[in-house]
Amino acid sequence: MELETPNNTPTYRMLVVDDKANIREMLESAFSERNFDVATASCGEDAIAQLASHPFHVVITDLSMPGKNGIDVLRAVKTHSPETEVILVTAFGTIDTAVEAMRLGAYDFITKPFKISEIEHKVDKILHKLQYAEEAETSSHPFNYYMVGTSSQTRQLKKMITRIAPSKSSVLITGPSGVGKELVARAIHAASSRAQRPFVALNCAALAPGILDSELFGHEKGAFTGAAARRIGRFEKAHTGTLFLDEVGEVDPAIQTKLLRVLQEGEIERVGGNETIKVDVRIVAATNRDLNAAIQEGDFREDFLYRLKVFSLQVEPLCNRRDDIPALVDHFLRKYSLELNKDIFEVDDDVMALFMGYHWPGNVRELENVIERAIVLADSAQITRDELPPELLQSKEVFPADAPEPAPLGEANLAEQTDRLESELIRGALEKFRWNKTKTAEHLGLKRTTLQYKIKKYGLE
């Protein structure tokens, strides 16, 4: 249902239903300024007629009206467009009826008299849900789903993935635990011609050598005690697709020899069998181990490493790409708010400052866990310090939250000029909207969490 304005800015359709002209005009004016396409109806009958012929993202309706009331409008909405969200406006004496309406599918209600900022806040929460759902549905490019962040390191990683994805060559992804190496592997697969074929993942460190051998290559009936039937291994399951070998540095050298043969010849043999089976599998592997040191220690075959890393990608720890944090925070807020059915789509400025300064030893995985925990505990519309784990609050190993991300060699002057221009643009927008961060973020096309970070980064407060 997304519409496009001439400048390609997304527009959402809203229907305002109220028998009082001043209420309709106030809401129409407020939301038209925020780029909504607003229609109005003075009675329930008119609203129901419009609902039958036009799609809307949001309906704001008075509960008590002559003729068909807000409950009738709600029922019509859920009949014609179940995904449309409804906010009911109710007088104090009809709150019980409004609560009942929520059981019928209303998103929320607001009591009279109300401030326009109150209803704007409720609509903002609806928009967060709509935008998250639209991104998930329309994300044709794999990076929109797997690769979250705008730091120079993440941009370079995306560029490399775009270049290497069309190849069949093997890829080795390195980086510490929790940085998202499997997501990089999935992005490579999704950007390749194998995107519609299987993506099979295996954690090599979780299995003993004998079990790993069978998991990778399969086994024949009677190959060992307990092998009651033939079993297909991961290579055969991944045929024509991609096999992701996580923690490949922990693979036993004897199995490395078998994997080397697959890389060289594209052939496997099941455990206990002598039939040669051709497989067409792209191998993407990951490790947090220094494989050159493992070679010196005799734990890793040098020839296997060379075949494994035709392409090599390094994923930096989160503390080295802090410009990704606002986008990651926003992503996890929306993900867990929807999963946990809670309306929490922002963190307060103090929390964002803590996130930007914390060293994140557990990387992106730790940040995700912190956000999930906070949403479970939160009892307001924002994440505050009260919902953060003690180890984060008590940590003294912090980076200065306003320190700029280091620019790659040769780009310092450009980065400095860009930062200066961006700072001036944000300051101007904040002054225009009287430091209303929600409206400023909308005007600049930024997520509110990103705006919070940039305000801190440029010292605008």
Tab-separated table of C-alpha atoms in Angstrom:
chain	number	residue	atom	x	y	z
A	1	MET	CA	0.000	0.000	0.000
A	2	GLU	CA	3.012	2.341	-0.071
A	3	LEU	CA	2.580	5.378	-2.274
A	4	GLU	CA	5.280	7.577	-3.764
A	5	THR	CA	5.373	11.355	-3.903
A	6	PRO	CA	7.055	13.096	-6.865
A	7	ASN	CA	10.352	13.217	-4.947
A	8	ASN	CA	10.069	9.497	-4.105
A	9	THR	CA	9.444	10.137	-0.411
A	10	PRO	CA	7.189	7.396	1.020
A	11	THR	CA	3.677	8.615	1.868
A	12	TYR	CA	1.161	6.907	4.123
A	13	ARG	CA	-2.595	7.212	3.776
A	14	MET	CA	-4.660	8.176	6.804
A	15	LEU	CA	-8.425	8.421	7.346
A	16	VAL	CA	-9.663	10.760	10.101
A	17	VAL	CA	-13.257	10.151	11.211
A	18	ASP	CA	-15.001	12.600	13.551
A	19	ASP	CA	-18.318	14.407	13.537
A	20	LYS	CA	-16.638	17.585	14.818
A	21	ALA	CA	-15.078	19.684	12.071
A	22	ASN	CA	-12.436	21.271	14.323
A	23	ILE	CA	-11.041	17.849	15.293
A	24	ARG	CA	-10.913	16.719	11.659
A	25	GLU	CA	-9.179	19.911	10.582
A	26	MET	CA	-6.632	19.787	13.415
A	27	LEU	CA	-5.615	16.190	12.677
A	28	GLU	CA	-5.633	16.716	8.917
A	29	SER	CA	-3.348	19.735	9.251
A	30	ALA	CA	-0.958	18.041	11.689
A	31	PHE	CA	-0.461	14.872	9.663
A	32	SER	CA	-0.456	16.522	6.237
A	33	GLU	CA	2.607	18.454	7.402
A	34	ARG	CA	4.211	15.105	8.184
A	35	ASN	CA	3.738	13.876	4.617
A	36	PHE	CA	0.552	11.860	5.190
A	37	ASP	CA	-2.114	11.724	2.519
A	38	VAL	CA	-5.072	12.499	4.808
A	39	ALA	CA	-8.727	11.861	3.971
A	40	THR	CA	-11.548	12.844	6.331
A	41	ALA	CA	-15.063	11.643	7.055
A	42	SER	CA	-17.705	13.393	9.163
A	43	CYS	CA	-19.624	10.226	10.015
A	44	GLY	CA	-19.237	6.466	10.222
A	45	GLU	CA	-21.265	5.858	7.042
A	46	ASP	CA	-18.940	8.077	4.961
A	47	ALA	CA	-15.861	6.425	6.487
A	48	ILE	CA	-17.118	2.915	5.703
A	49	ALA	CA	-17.807	3.949	2.098
A	50	GLN	CA	-14.256	5.271	1.738
A	51	LEU	CA	-12.788	2.142	3.308
A	52	ALA	CA	-14.518	0.013	0.675
A	53	SER	CA	-12.841	1.885	-2.179
A	54	HIS	CA	-9.481	3.128	-0.854
A	55	PRO	CA	-6.658	1.505	1.153
A	56	PHE	CA	-5.422	3.242	4.298
A	57	HIS	CA	-2.469	2.604	6.572
A	58	VAL	CA	-3.955	4.300	9.642
A	59	VAL	CA	-7.504	5.188	10.686
A	60	ILE	CA	-8.153	7.621	13.554
A	61	THR	CA	-11.819	7.532	14.512
A	62	ASP	CA	-13.989	9.003	17.216
A	63	LEU	CA	-15.795	6.324	19.174
A	64	SER	CA	-19.097	8.100	19.809
A	65	MET	CA	-20.793	9.494	16.690
A	66	PRO	CA	-24.422	9.697	15.503
A	67	GLY	CA	-25.372	6.755	13.312
A	68	LYS	CA	-22.547	4.284	12.797
A	69	ASN	CA	-19.966	4.741	15.517
A	70	GLY	CA	-16.272	3.996	15.910
A	71	ILE	CA	-16.884	0.311	16.605
A	72	ASP	CA	-18.720	0.031	13.269
A	73	VAL	CA	-15.809	1.772	11.540
A	74	LEU	CA	-13.358	-0.606	13.253
A	75	ARG	CA	-15.301	-3.651	12.063
A	76	ALA	CA	-15.354	-2.262	8.504
A	77	VAL	CA	-11.600	-1.661	8.611
A	78	LYS	CA	-10.873	-5.221	9.719
A	79	THR	CA	-13.215	-6.550	7.015
A	80	HIS	CA	-11.749	-4.590	4.102
A	81	SER	CA	-8.100	-4.245	5.231
A	82	PRO	CA	-7.087	-6.294	8.287
A	83	GLU	CA	-3.537	-4.882	8.259
A	84	THR	CA	-4.787	-1.287	8.672
A	85	GLU	CA	-4.272	0.009	12.214
A	86	VAL	CA	-7.068	1.842	14.042
A	87	ILE	CA	-6.705	4.413	16.840
A	88	LEU	CA	-9.926	5.230	18.700
A	89	VAL	CA	-10.596	8.626	20.250
A	90	THR	CA	-12.841	8.296	23.269
A	91	ALA	CA	-14.295	10.370	26.096
A	92	PHE	CA	-13.422	9.362	29.666
A	93	GLY	CA	-16.813	7.733	30.291
A	94	THR	CA	-16.425	5.294	27.385
A	95	ILE	CA	-13.010	3.849	28.197
A	96	ASP	CA	-14.510	0.412	28.889
A	97	THR	CA	-15.948	0.411	25.385
A	98	ALA	CA	-12.557	1.439	23.963
A	99	VAL	CA	-10.857	-1.438	25.762
A	100	GLU	CA	-13.403	-3.795	24.258
A	101	ALA	CA	-12.660	-2.284	20.849
A	102	MET	CA	-9.006	-3.206	21.283
A	103	ARG	CA	-10.081	-6.806	21.717
A	104	LEU	CA	-11.769	-6.459	18.329
A	105	GLY	CA	-8.493	-5.431	16.723
A	106	ALA	CA	-7.992	-1.720	17.441
A	107	TYR	CA	-4.344	-0.737	17.773
A	108	ASP	CA	-4.807	1.742	20.628
A	109	PHE	CA	-7.088	4.414	22.038
A	110	ILE	CA	-6.636	7.943	23.318
A	111	THR	CA	-8.905	9.860	25.667
A	112	LYS	CA	-10.250	13.396	25.253
A	113	PRO	CA	-8.976	15.972	25.692
A	114	PHE	CA	-5.669	15.003	24.079
A	115	LYS	CA	-2.527	16.775	22.930
A	116	ILE	CA	-1.605	16.398	19.281
A	117	SER	CA	1.829	15.111	20.392
A	118	GLU	CA	0.131	12.165	22.145
A	119	ILE	CA	-1.606	10.971	19.011
A	120	GLU	CA	1.519	11.651	16.913
A	121	HIS	CA	3.473	9.362	19.233
A	122	LYS	CA	0.964	6.537	18.757
A	123	VAL	CA	1.056	6.985	14.982
A	124	ASP	CA	4.873	6.962	15.072
A	125	LYS	CA	4.791	3.528	16.671
A	126	ILE	CA	2.482	2.277	13.921
A	127	LEU	CA	4.843	3.666	11.283
A	128	HIS	CA	7.794	1.843	12.836
A	129	LYS	CA	5.894	-1.423	12.449
A	130	LEU	CA	4.835	-0.609	8.896
A	131	GLN	CA	8.344	0.340	7.819
A	132	TYR	CA	9.844	-2.806	9.323
A	133	ALA	CA	7.279	-5.013	7.560
A	134	GLU	CA	7.753	-3.205	4.245
A	135	GLU	CA	11.533	-3.543	4.408
A	136	ALA	CA	11.219	-7.269	5.084
A	137	GLU	CA	8.784	-7.752	2.175
A	138	THR	CA	10.515	-5.561	-0.405
A	139	SER	CA	14.123	-6.360	0.441
A	140	SER	CA	15.191	-7.664	-2.972
A	141	HIS	CA	18.872	-6.946	-2.287
A	142	PRO	CA	20.389	-9.342	0.264
A	143	PHE	CA	22.292	-6.597	2.059
A	144	ASN	CA	18.996	-4.974	3.098
A	145	TYR	CA	18.351	-8.001	5.294
A	146	TYR	CA	21.767	-9.384	6.210
A	147	MET	CA	24.071	-6.360	6.209
A	148	VAL	CA	23.001	-3.665	8.679
A	149	GLY	CA	25.220	-0.619	9.124
A	150	THR	CA	26.797	2.338	7.370
A	151	SER	CA	30.363	2.433	8.692
A	152	SER	CA	33.221	2.607	6.198
A	153	GLN	CA	34.169	-0.979	7.116
A	154	THR	CA	30.665	-2.290	6.457
A	155	ARG	CA	30.399	-0.356	3.191
A	156	GLN	CA	33.693	-1.882	2.040
A	157	LEU	CA	32.522	-5.344	3.081
A	158	LYS	CA	29.318	-4.934	1.069
A	159	LYS	CA	31.343	-3.834	-1.944
A	160	MET	CA	33.567	-6.909	-1.710
A	161	ILE	CA	30.597	-9.245	-1.348
A	162	THR	CA	29.031	-7.750	-4.467
A	163	ARG	CA	32.218	-8.465	-6.382
A	164	ILE	CA	32.856	-12.014	-5.216
A	165	ALA	CA	29.294	-13.336	-4.958
A	166	PRO	CA	28.925	-14.305	-8.655
A	167	SER	CA	32.003	-16.538	-8.454
A	168	LYS	CA	32.001	-20.221	-7.467
A	169	SER	CA	35.292	-19.801	-5.598
A	170	SER	CA	35.599	-20.568	-1.904
A	171	VAL	CA	35.588	-17.770	0.670
A	172	LEU	CA	37.167	-17.577	4.117
A	173	ILE	CA	35.558	-15.151	6.578
A	174	THR	CA	37.623	-14.184	9.622
A	175	GLY	CA	36.798	-12.146	12.704
A	176	PRO	CA	36.096	-12.506	16.422
A	177	SER	CA	33.046	-14.307	17.798
A	178	GLY	CA	29.735	-12.488	17.572
A	179	VAL	CA	30.520	-10.141	14.666
A	180	GLY	CA	28.074	-11.810	12.263
A	181	LYS	CA	30.265	-14.059	10.101
A	182	GLU	CA	27.346	-16.352	9.259
A	183	LEU	CA	25.289	-13.344	8.142
A	184	VAL	CA	28.121	-12.408	5.780
A	185	ALA	CA	28.072	-15.968	4.421
A	186	ARG	CA	24.302	-15.771	3.895
A	187	ALA	CA	24.701	-12.419	2.124
A	188	ILE	CA	27.259	-13.971	-0.241
A	189	HIS	CA	24.848	-16.807	-0.993
A	190	ALA	CA	21.864	-14.473	-1.417
A	191	ALA	CA	23.815	-12.229	-3.817
A	192	SER	CA	24.947	-15.178	-5.952
A	193	SER	CA	23.305	-17.141	-8.746
A	194	ARG	CA	22.770	-19.899	-6.152
A	195	ALA	CA	20.395	-17.768	-4.095
A	196	GLN	CA	17.406	-20.027	-4.795
A	197	ARG	CA	19.393	-23.180	-4.050
A	198	PRO	CA	20.192	-24.651	-0.587
A	199	PHE	CA	22.240	-22.814	2.030
A	200	VAL	CA	23.494	-25.422	4.516
A	201	ALA	CA	25.374	-24.425	7.683
A	202	LEU	CA	27.470	-26.584	10.010
A	203	ASN	CA	29.358	-25.636	13.175
A	204	CYS	CA	32.508	-27.733	12.911
A	205	ALA	CA	33.612	-27.061	16.492
A	206	ALA	CA	30.469	-28.610	17.951
A	207	LEU	CA	31.180	-32.145	16.689
A	208	ALA	CA	33.815	-34.785	17.417
A	209	PRO	CA	35.916	-35.790	14.364
A	210	GLY	CA	34.080	-39.088	13.758
A	211	ILE	CA	30.656	-37.454	13.907
A	212	LEU	CA	31.821	-34.483	11.793
A	213	ASP	CA	33.067	-36.881	9.107
A	214	SER	CA	29.614	-38.467	8.858
A	215	GLU	CA	27.831	-35.079	9.008
A	216	LEU	CA	29.862	-33.725	6.119
A	217	PHE	CA	30.042	-36.704	3.788
A	218	GLY	CA	27.219	-38.976	4.952
A	219	HIS	CA	27.571	-42.693	5.606
A	220	GLU	CA	26.461	-46.052	4.261
A	221	LYS	CA	24.389	-48.547	6.175
A	222	GLY	CA	26.626	-50.561	8.504
A	223	ALA	CA	29.576	-48.143	8.176
A	224	PHE	CA	29.920	-48.128	11.967
A	225	THR	CA	28.027	-49.253	15.046
A	226	GLY	CA	24.637	-47.585	15.015
A	227	ALA	CA	24.615	-46.834	11.272
A	228	ALA	CA	21.288	-48.584	10.665
A	229	ALA	CA	20.646	-46.872	7.318
A	230	ARG	CA	22.326	-44.794	4.650
A	231	ARG	CA	22.570	-41.114	5.611
A	232	ILE	CA	23.021	-38.152	3.270
A	233	GLY	CA	25.697	-35.689	4.417
A	234	ARG	CA	25.786	-31.904	4.287
A	235	PHE	CA	27.644	-31.814	0.959
A	236	GLU	CA	24.898	-33.719	-0.800
A	237	LYS	CA	22.233	-31.611	0.894
A	238	ALA	CA	24.009	-28.458	-0.322
A	239	HIS	CA	24.387	-29.715	-3.918
A	240	THR	CA	24.085	-26.752	-6.369
A	241	GLY	CA	24.055	-24.395	-3.364
A	242	THR	CA	26.381	-23.158	-0.616
A	243	LEU	CA	27.884	-24.999	2.362
A	244	PHE	CA	28.897	-22.773	5.283
A	245	LEU	CA	31.558	-24.306	7.530
A	246	ASP	CA	31.655	-22.312	10.753
A	247	GLU	CA	34.714	-22.618	13.033
A	248	VAL	CA	36.641	-24.363	10.263
A	249	GLY	CA	39.848	-23.844	12.239
A	250	GLU	CA	38.729	-26.606	14.618
A	251	VAL	CA	38.448	-29.292	11.913
A	252	ASP	CA	40.683	-32.338	12.419
A	253	PRO	CA	43.608	-32.498	9.911
A	254	ALA	CA	42.399	-35.878	8.595
A	255	ILE	CA	39.055	-34.348	7.628
A	256	GLN	CA	40.871	-31.322	6.196
A	257	THR	CA	42.435	-33.716	3.681
A	258	LYS	CA	38.971	-34.863	2.568
A	259	LEU	CA	37.740	-31.289	2.329
A	260	LEU	CA	40.770	-30.394	0.225
A	261	ARG	CA	39.765	-33.107	-2.259
A	262	VAL	CA	36.262	-31.648	-2.507
A	263	LEU	CA	37.702	-28.209	-3.218
A	264	GLN	CA	40.043	-29.601	-5.873
A	265	GLU	CA	37.928	-32.305	-7.513
A	266	GLY	CA	34.312	-31.646	-6.499
A	267	GLU	CA	33.983	-35.263	-5.302
A	268	ILE	CA	33.079	-37.001	-2.041
A	269	GLU	CA	32.717	-40.526	-0.726
A	270	ARG	CA	30.314	-41.462	2.036
A	271	VAL	CA	31.821	-42.978	5.177
A	272	GLY	CA	31.912	-46.756	4.701
A	273	GLY	CA	31.333	-46.463	0.953
A	274	ASN	CA	33.523	-46.539	-2.163
A	275	GLU	CA	31.213	-44.766	-4.620
A	276	THR	CA	32.549	-41.428	-5.874
A	277	ILE	CA	29.821	-38.783	-5.810
A	278	LYS	CA	30.115	-35.549	-7.762
A	279	VAL	CA	28.908	-32.457	-5.900
A	280	ASP	CA	28.532	-28.862	-7.031
A	281	VAL	CA	28.940	-26.912	-3.793
A	282	ARG	CA	30.408	-23.531	-3.043
A	283	ILE	CA	32.247	-23.578	0.284
A	284	VAL	CA	32.184	-20.519	2.511
A	285	ALA	CA	34.081	-20.989	5.767
A	286	ALA	CA	34.567	-18.887	8.888
A	287	THR	CA	36.926	-18.851	11.827
A	288	ASN	CA	37.966	-16.669	14.752
A	289	ARG	CA	41.308	-18.454	14.920
A	290	ASP	CA	44.664	-17.356	13.458
A	291	LEU	CA	45.074	-20.103	10.857
A	292	ASN	CA	48.665	-19.159	10.025
A	293	ALA	CA	49.555	-19.759	13.682
A	294	ALA	CA	47.605	-23.043	13.538
A	295	ILE	CA	49.719	-24.099	10.557
A	296	GLN	CA	52.898	-23.441	12.538
A	297	GLU	CA	51.480	-25.532	15.387
A	298	GLY	CA	50.691	-28.400	13.013
A	299	ASP	CA	46.922	-28.153	13.519
A	300	PHE	CA	46.016	-26.850	10.073
A	301	ARG	CA	47.109	-27.847	6.578
A	302	GLU	CA	48.740	-25.054	4.607
A	303	ASP	CA	47.506	-26.370	1.234
A	304	PHE	CA	43.950	-26.523	2.598
A	305	LEU	CA	44.156	-22.899	3.743
A	306	TYR	CA	45.295	-21.729	0.307
A	307	ARG	CA	42.418	-23.557	-1.396
A	308	LEU	CA	39.952	-22.344	1.212
A	309	LYS	CA	40.744	-18.650	0.965
A	310	VAL	CA	40.571	-17.884	-2.719
A	311	PHE	CA	38.766	-14.875	-1.329
A	312	SER	CA	39.270	-13.683	2.238
A	313	LEU	CA	36.960	-11.298	4.118
A	314	GLN	CA	37.742	-9.769	7.507
A	315	VAL	CA	34.794	-8.709	9.702
A	316	GLU	CA	35.879	-6.063	12.183
A	317	PRO	CA	34.795	-6.138	15.856
A	318	LEU	CA	31.921	-3.808	16.677
A	319	CYS	CA	34.160	-1.449	18.670
A	320	ASN	CA	36.050	-0.696	15.432
A	321	ARG	CA	32.889	0.187	13.472
A	322	ARG	CA	30.844	2.146	15.977
A	323	ASP	CA	29.020	4.032	13.216
A	324	ASP	CA	27.068	0.788	12.684
A	325	ILE	CA	25.637	0.866	16.216
A	326	PRO	CA	22.657	3.234	15.623
A	327	ALA	CA	21.422	1.194	12.648
A	328	LEU	CA	21.902	-2.069	14.549
A	329	VAL	CA	20.064	-0.673	17.576
A	330	ASP	CA	17.164	0.389	15.375
A	331	HIS	CA	17.109	-3.020	13.647
A	332	PHE	CA	17.036	-4.988	16.899
A	333	LEU	CA	14.496	-2.654	18.505
A	334	ARG	CA	12.053	-3.262	15.692
A	335	LYS	CA	12.802	-6.981	15.488
A	336	TYR	CA	12.176	-7.705	19.177
A	337	SER	CA	9.347	-5.199	19.609
A	338	LEU	CA	7.431	-7.112	16.979
A	339	GLU	CA	8.458	-10.546	18.260
A	340	LEU	CA	7.555	-9.674	21.847
A	341	ASN	CA	4.471	-7.633	20.891
A	342	LYS	CA	5.698	-4.475	22.604
A	343	ASP	CA	5.718	-0.900	21.302
A	344	ILE	CA	9.306	0.100	22.030
A	345	PHE	CA	11.113	1.615	19.081
A	346	GLU	CA	13.701	3.957	20.572
A	347	VAL	CA	16.337	4.344	23.257
A	348	ASP	CA	16.865	7.528	25.246
A	349	ASP	CA	19.883	9.729	24.578
A	350	ASP	CA	21.767	8.569	27.663
A	351	VAL	CA	21.458	4.927	26.606
A	352	MET	CA	22.647	5.688	23.075
A	353	ALA	CA	25.679	7.482	24.531
A	354	LEU	CA	26.444	4.377	26.626
A	355	PHE	CA	26.082	2.126	23.586
A	356	MET	CA	28.439	4.314	21.568
A	357	GLY	CA	31.069	4.320	24.303
A	358	TYR	CA	30.922	0.681	25.440
A	359	HIS	CA	33.667	-1.685	24.171
A	360	TRP	CA	31.249	-4.560	23.233
A	361	PRO	CA	33.482	-7.597	23.892
A	362	GLY	CA	30.664	-9.838	22.629
A	363	ASN	CA	30.250	-7.728	19.490
A	364	VAL	CA	26.939	-7.608	17.592
A	365	ARG	CA	25.634	-10.700	19.370
A	366	GLU	CA	26.055	-8.948	22.730
A	367	LEU	CA	24.288	-5.817	21.467
A	368	GLU	CA	21.390	-7.926	20.206
A	369	ASN	CA	21.088	-9.693	23.556
A	370	VAL	CA	21.146	-6.369	25.435
A	371	ILE	CA	18.326	-4.986	23.255
A	372	GLU	CA	16.220	-8.139	23.609
A	373	ARG	CA	16.663	-8.117	27.398
A	374	ALA	CA	15.817	-4.420	27.620
A	375	ILE	CA	12.604	-4.808	25.624
A	376	VAL	CA	11.476	-7.672	27.852
A	377	LEU	CA	12.061	-5.533	30.967
A	378	ALA	CA	10.857	-2.159	29.669
A	379	ASP	CA	7.553	-0.768	30.888
A	380	SER	CA	7.656	2.494	28.918
A	381	ALA	CA	7.973	3.481	25.248
A	382	GLN	CA	11.748	3.973	25.545
A	383	ILE	CA	14.717	1.904	26.625
A	384	THR	CA	16.360	3.580	29.635
A	385	ARG	CA	19.380	2.812	31.824
A	386	ASP	CA	17.079	0.861	34.148
A	387	GLU	CA	16.769	-1.935	31.574
A	388	LEU	CA	20.503	-2.300	30.866
A	389	PRO	CA	22.629	-5.101	32.366
A	390	PRO	CA	24.962	-4.160	35.269
A	391	GLU	CA	28.136	-5.087	33.386
A	392	LEU	CA	27.378	-2.468	30.757
A	393	LEU	CA	26.564	0.239	33.273
A	394	GLN	CA	29.629	-0.523	35.406
A	395	SER	CA	32.140	-0.888	32.574
A	396	LYS	CA	35.063	1.525	32.709
A	397	GLU	CA	36.575	0.385	29.408
A	398	VAL	CA	34.786	2.850	27.184
A	399	PHE	CA	35.593	4.756	24.042
A	400	PRO	CA	34.793	8.459	23.811
A	401	ALA	CA	31.291	8.536	22.381
A	402	ASP	CA	32.020	11.609	20.293
A	403	ALA	CA	35.250	10.337	18.736
A	404	PRO	CA	34.936	10.216	14.948
A	405	GLU	CA	35.410	6.936	13.144
A	406	PRO	CA	38.895	6.799	11.584
A	407	ALA	CA	38.790	7.595	7.884
A	408	PRO	CA	40.526	5.204	5.460
A	409	LEU	CA	43.893	6.387	4.128
A	410	GLY	CA	43.430	9.057	1.476
A	411	GLU	CA	39.880	9.892	2.496
A	412	ALA	CA	40.535	12.081	5.565
A	413	ASN	CA	39.882	15.441	3.932
A	414	LEU	CA	36.715	14.214	2.232
A	415	ALA	CA	35.475	12.639	5.474
A	416	GLU	CA	36.133	15.850	7.417
A	417	GLN	CA	34.297	17.968	4.853
A	418	THR	CA	31.387	15.531	4.776
A	419	ASP	CA	31.130	15.543	8.565
A	420	ARG	CA	31.165	19.342	8.658
A	421	LEU	CA	28.422	19.621	6.042
A	422	GLU	CA	26.340	16.932	7.749
A	423	SER	CA	26.714	18.675	11.105
A	424	GLU	CA	25.518	21.977	9.636
A	425	LEU	CA	22.582	20.284	7.920
A	426	ILE	CA	21.471	18.550	11.117
A	427	ARG	CA	21.841	21.716	13.198
A	428	GLY	CA	19.736	23.656	10.693
A	429	ALA	CA	16.996	21.018	10.707
A	430	LEU	CA	16.951	20.862	14.510
A	431	GLU	CA	16.538	24.628	14.705
A	432	LYS	CA	13.813	24.566	12.036
A	433	PHE	CA	11.788	22.028	14.021
A	434	ARG	CA	12.622	23.596	17.403
A	435	TRP	CA	14.713	20.600	18.447
A	436	ASN	CA	11.864	18.113	17.934
A	437	LYS	CA	14.010	15.067	17.192
A	438	THR	CA	11.201	12.966	15.769
A	439	LYS	CA	10.243	15.606	13.184
A	440	THR	CA	13.892	16.395	12.461
A	441	ALA	CA	14.663	12.718	11.815
A	442	GLU	CA	11.679	12.427	9.469
A	443	HIS	CA	12.721	15.576	7.594
A	444	LEU	CA	16.303	14.330	7.147
A	445	GLY	CA	15.264	10.777	6.273
A	446	LEU	CA	17.096	9.364	9.298
A	447	LYS	CA	16.127	6.858	11.940
A	448	ARG	CA	15.691	8.624	15.298
A	449	THR	CA	18.426	6.465	16.823
A	450	THR	CA	20.805	7.556	14.054
A	451	LEU	CA	19.919	11.206	14.653
A	452	GLN	CA	20.581	10.758	18.389
A	453	TYR	CA	24.017	9.353	17.626
A	454	LYS	CA	24.925	12.121	15.181
A	455	ILE	CA	23.844	14.838	17.628
A	456	LYS	CA	26.244	13.331	20.175
A	457	LYS	CA	28.965	12.783	17.563
A	458	TYR	CA	28.957	16.397	16.432
A	459	GLY	CA	28.396	17.870	19.912
A	460	LEU	CA	25.211	19.660	18.891
A	461	GLU	CA	23.691	19.572	22.389
